[in-house]
Coordinates of C-alpha atoms in Angstrom, one line a residue:
X1 CA 18.9 -24.4 7.3
X2 CA 21.3 -22.9 9.9
X3 CA 20.6 -19.3 9.1
X4 CA 20.0 -18.2 12.7
X5 CA 22.1 -15.0 12.5
X6 CA 20.3 -14.0 9.2
X7 CA 17.0 -14.7 10.8
X8 CA 17.8 -12.6 13.9
X9 CA 18.9 -9.7 11.8
X10 CA 15.8 -9.8 9.6
X11 CA 13.5 -10.2 12.6
X12 CA 15.2 -7.2 14.4
X13 CA 14.8 -5.1 11.2
X14 CA 11.1 -6.0 10.9
X15 CA 10.5 -5.3 14.6
X16 CA 12.3 -1.9 14.5
X17 CA 11.7 -0.6 11.0
X18 CA 8.7 -2.2 9.3
X19 CA 5.8 0.2 10.0
X20 CA 2.7 0.7 8.0
X21 CA 1.7 4.2 9.1
X22 CA 3.2 5.7 5.9
X23 CA 1.4 8.3 3.8
X24 CA 1.6 6.3 0.6
X25 CA -0.8 4.6 -1.8
X26 CA -0.3 0.9 -2.2
X27 CA -2.0 -1.8 -4.3
X28 CA -4.2 -4.1 -2.2
X29 CA -3.2 -7.2 -4.1
X30 CA 0.5 -6.7 -4.2
X31 CA 0.8 -5.8 -0.5
X32 CA -1.5 -8.7 0.5
X33 CA 0.3 -11.4 -1.3
X34 CA 3.8 -10.2 -0.6
X35 CA 3.9 -8.4 2.7
X36 CA 0.8 -9.8 4.6
X37 CA 1.5 -13.3 3.2
X38 CA 5.2 -13.0 4.1
X39 CA 4.4 -11.9 7.7
X40 CA 1.9 -14.7 8.1
X41 CA 4.3 -17.3 6.7
X42 CA 7.2 -16.4 9.1
X43 CA 4.7 -16.2 12.0
X44 CA 3.6 -19.8 11.3
X45 CA 7.3 -20.9 11.0
X46 CA 8.6 -19.0 14.0
X47 CA 5.5 -18.7 16.3
X48 CA 6.8 -15.2 17.1
X49 CA 3.9 -13.0 18.0
X50 CA 5.6 -9.9 16.7
X51 CA 5.0 -11.1 13.1
X52 CA 1.4 -11.7 13.8
X53 CA 1.0 -8.2 15.4
X54 CA 2.5 -6.6 12.3
X55 CA 0.2 -8.7 10.1
X56 CA -2.8 -7.6 12.1
X57 CA -1.8 -4.0 11.8
X58 CA -1.4 -4.3 8.1
X59 CA -4.7 -6.2 7.7
X60 CA -6.5 -3.5 9.6
X61 CA -5.0 -0.9 7.3
X62 CA -6.1 -2.8 4.2
X63 CA -9.7 -3.6 5.3
X64 CA -11.1 -0.2 4.2
X65 CA -10.5 -1.4 0.6
X66 CA -13.6 -3.6 1.2
X67 CA -15.8 -0.8 2.2
X68 CA -17.2 -0.1 -1.3
X69 CA -20.9 -0.1 -2.0
X70 CA -20.7 -3.6 -3.4
X71 CA -18.1 -5.1 -1.1
X72 CA -15.8 -5.6 -4.1
X73 CA -12.5 -4.0 -2.9
X74 CA -11.0 -0.9 -4.3
X75 CA -7.5 -1.8 -5.7
X76 CA -5.5 0.9 -3.9
X77 CA -5.3 2.4 -0.4
X78 CA -3.3 4.9 1.5
X79 CA -1.9 3.1 4.5
X80 CA -1.8 6.2 6.7
X81 CA -5.2 7.8 5.9
X82 CA -6.8 4.4 5.2
X83 CA -8.6 5.9 2.2
X84 CA -9.3 3.3 -0.5
X85 CA -9.9 4.1 -4.1
X86 CA -9.8 2.8 -7.7
X87 CA -6.4 3.0 -9.5
X88 CA -5.6 6.3 -11.1
X89 CA -5.7 4.7 -14.6
X90 CA -9.2 3.1 -14.3
X91 CA -12.4 3.2 -12.4
X92 CA -12.2 -0.6 -12.0
X93 CA -10.4 -3.2 -10.0
X94 CA -8.8 -6.2 -11.6
X95 CA -11.0 -9.3 -11.2
X96 CA -7.9 -11.5 -10.7
X97 CA -6.5 -9.2 -8.0
X98 CA -9.7 -9.0 -5.9
X99 CA -10.3 -12.7 -6.1
X100 CA -6.7 -13.9 -5.1
X101 CA -6.4 -12.2 -1.7
X102 CA -8.7 -14.6 0.1
X103 CA -6.0 -17.0 1.3
X104 CA -4.1 -14.4 3.3
X105 CA -7.2 -12.8 4.8
X106 CA -8.6 -16.2 5.7
X107 CA -5.3 -17.1 7.3
X108 CA -5.1 -13.8 9.2
X109 CA -8.5 -14.5 10.7
X110 CA -7.4 -18.0 11.7
X111 CA -4.2 -16.8 13.2
X112 CA -5.7 -13.8 15.0
X113 CA -9.0 -15.4 16.0
X114 CA -10.8 -12.4 14.5
X115 CA -13.3 -13.3 11.7
X116 CA -13.5 -9.8 10.2
X117 CA -10.7 -10.4 7.7
X118 CA -12.1 -13.7 6.3
X119 CA -15.6 -12.2 6.3
X120 CA -14.5 -9.3 4.1
X121 CA -12.6 -11.5 1.6
X122 CA -15.3 -14.2 1.6
X123 CA -17.9 -11.6 0.7
X124 CA -15.9 -10.8 -2.5
X125 CA -15.8 -14.5 -3.6
X126 CA -19.5 -15.0 -3.0
X127 CA -20.4 -11.8 -4.8
X128 CA -18.3 -12.7 -7.9
X129 CA -19.7 -16.3 -7.9
X130 CA -23.2 -14.9 -8.2
X131 CA -22.4 -12.7 -11.2
X132 CA -23.3 -13.7 -14.8
X133 CA -20.4 -15.3 -16.6
X134 CA -19.8 -16.3 -20.2
X135 CA -19.5 -20.1 -20.2
X136 CA -18.1 -19.9 -16.7
X137 CA -15.4 -17.3 -17.7
X138 CA -15.1 -13.9 -16.1
X139 CA -14.0 -10.5 -17.6
X140 CA -10.8 -9.1 -16.2
X141 CA -12.3 -5.9 -14.7
X142 CA -14.9 -5.4 -12.1
X143 CA -16.2 -2.1 -10.7
X144 CA -16.0 -1.8 -6.9
X145 CA -18.9 0.7 -6.7
X146 CA -21.4 -1.3 -8.9
X147 CA -20.0 -4.7 -8.1
X148 CA -20.4 -5.6 -11.8
X149 CA -18.0 -6.8 -14.4
X150 CA -17.1 -4.3 -17.1
X151 CA -19.1 -5.3 -20.2
X152 CA -16.3 -4.3 -22.5
X153 CA -13.6 -6.0 -20.6
X154 CA -11.6 -8.8 -22.1
X155 CA -12.0 -12.4 -21.0
X156 CA -8.7 -14.2 -20.9
X157 CA -6.8 -17.0 -19.2
X158 CA -3.7 -14.8 -19.4
X159 CA -2.7 -11.6 -17.4
X160 CA -5.4 -10.3 -15.1
X161 CA -7.5 -13.4 -15.6
X162 CA -5.6 -16.6 -14.8
X163 CA -5.2 -16.2 -11.1
X164 CA -9.0 -16.1 -10.6
X165 CA -9.3 -19.7 -11.7
X166 CA -6.1 -20.8 -9.9
X167 CA -7.4 -19.4 -6.6
X168 CA -10.8 -21.1 -6.8
X169 CA -8.9 -24.4 -6.3
X170 CA -6.5 -23.0 -3.7
X171 CA -9.5 -21.6 -1.6
X172 CA -11.3 -25.0 -1.9
X173 CA -8.2 -26.8 -0.6
X174 CA -7.5 -24.2 2.2
X175 CA -11.1 -24.6 3.5
X176 CA -10.8 -28.4 3.7
X177 CA -12.7 -28.7 0.4
X178 CA -15.7 -27.2 2.1
X179 CA -16.1 -23.9 0.3
X180 CA -18.7 -23.9 -2.5
X181 CA -17.6 -21.4 -5.1

């Protein structure tokens, strides 16, 4: 594309200014798909280890989300303290959010050679797969502590529901059609 100068400027900014030791709560899903996914994408395109190093740092900071009693991740985490928790507005995580981060975590394990990221994300998929569903459909909220869907939660193919189904196919493709979810 010929954007060599723009790439150099962006790379230098990421190297010098993108740090994750900030005392701020972030959403696991949003940071995973946008920041972690972006770092992994540019790493694969550039083969520049700096991007992988940043991705590993971020992945390590996000992993405590998965340390709930059930293995279902809490939706929010403070990147500095690494304390994970439910969102302020609900005791639950969004089913769609916790089941659409597997691609990035699986890729981080592949790129880094460390299986801990994939193992944490895969545990979520396997747990959700075992839960009782209504005609194969899942409620839009799941509790990280109990690992159960909220009985009163809506079932929809719209917001907070659609991505769960989309990512079943994406995970199957990413794993060479080997994953059985």
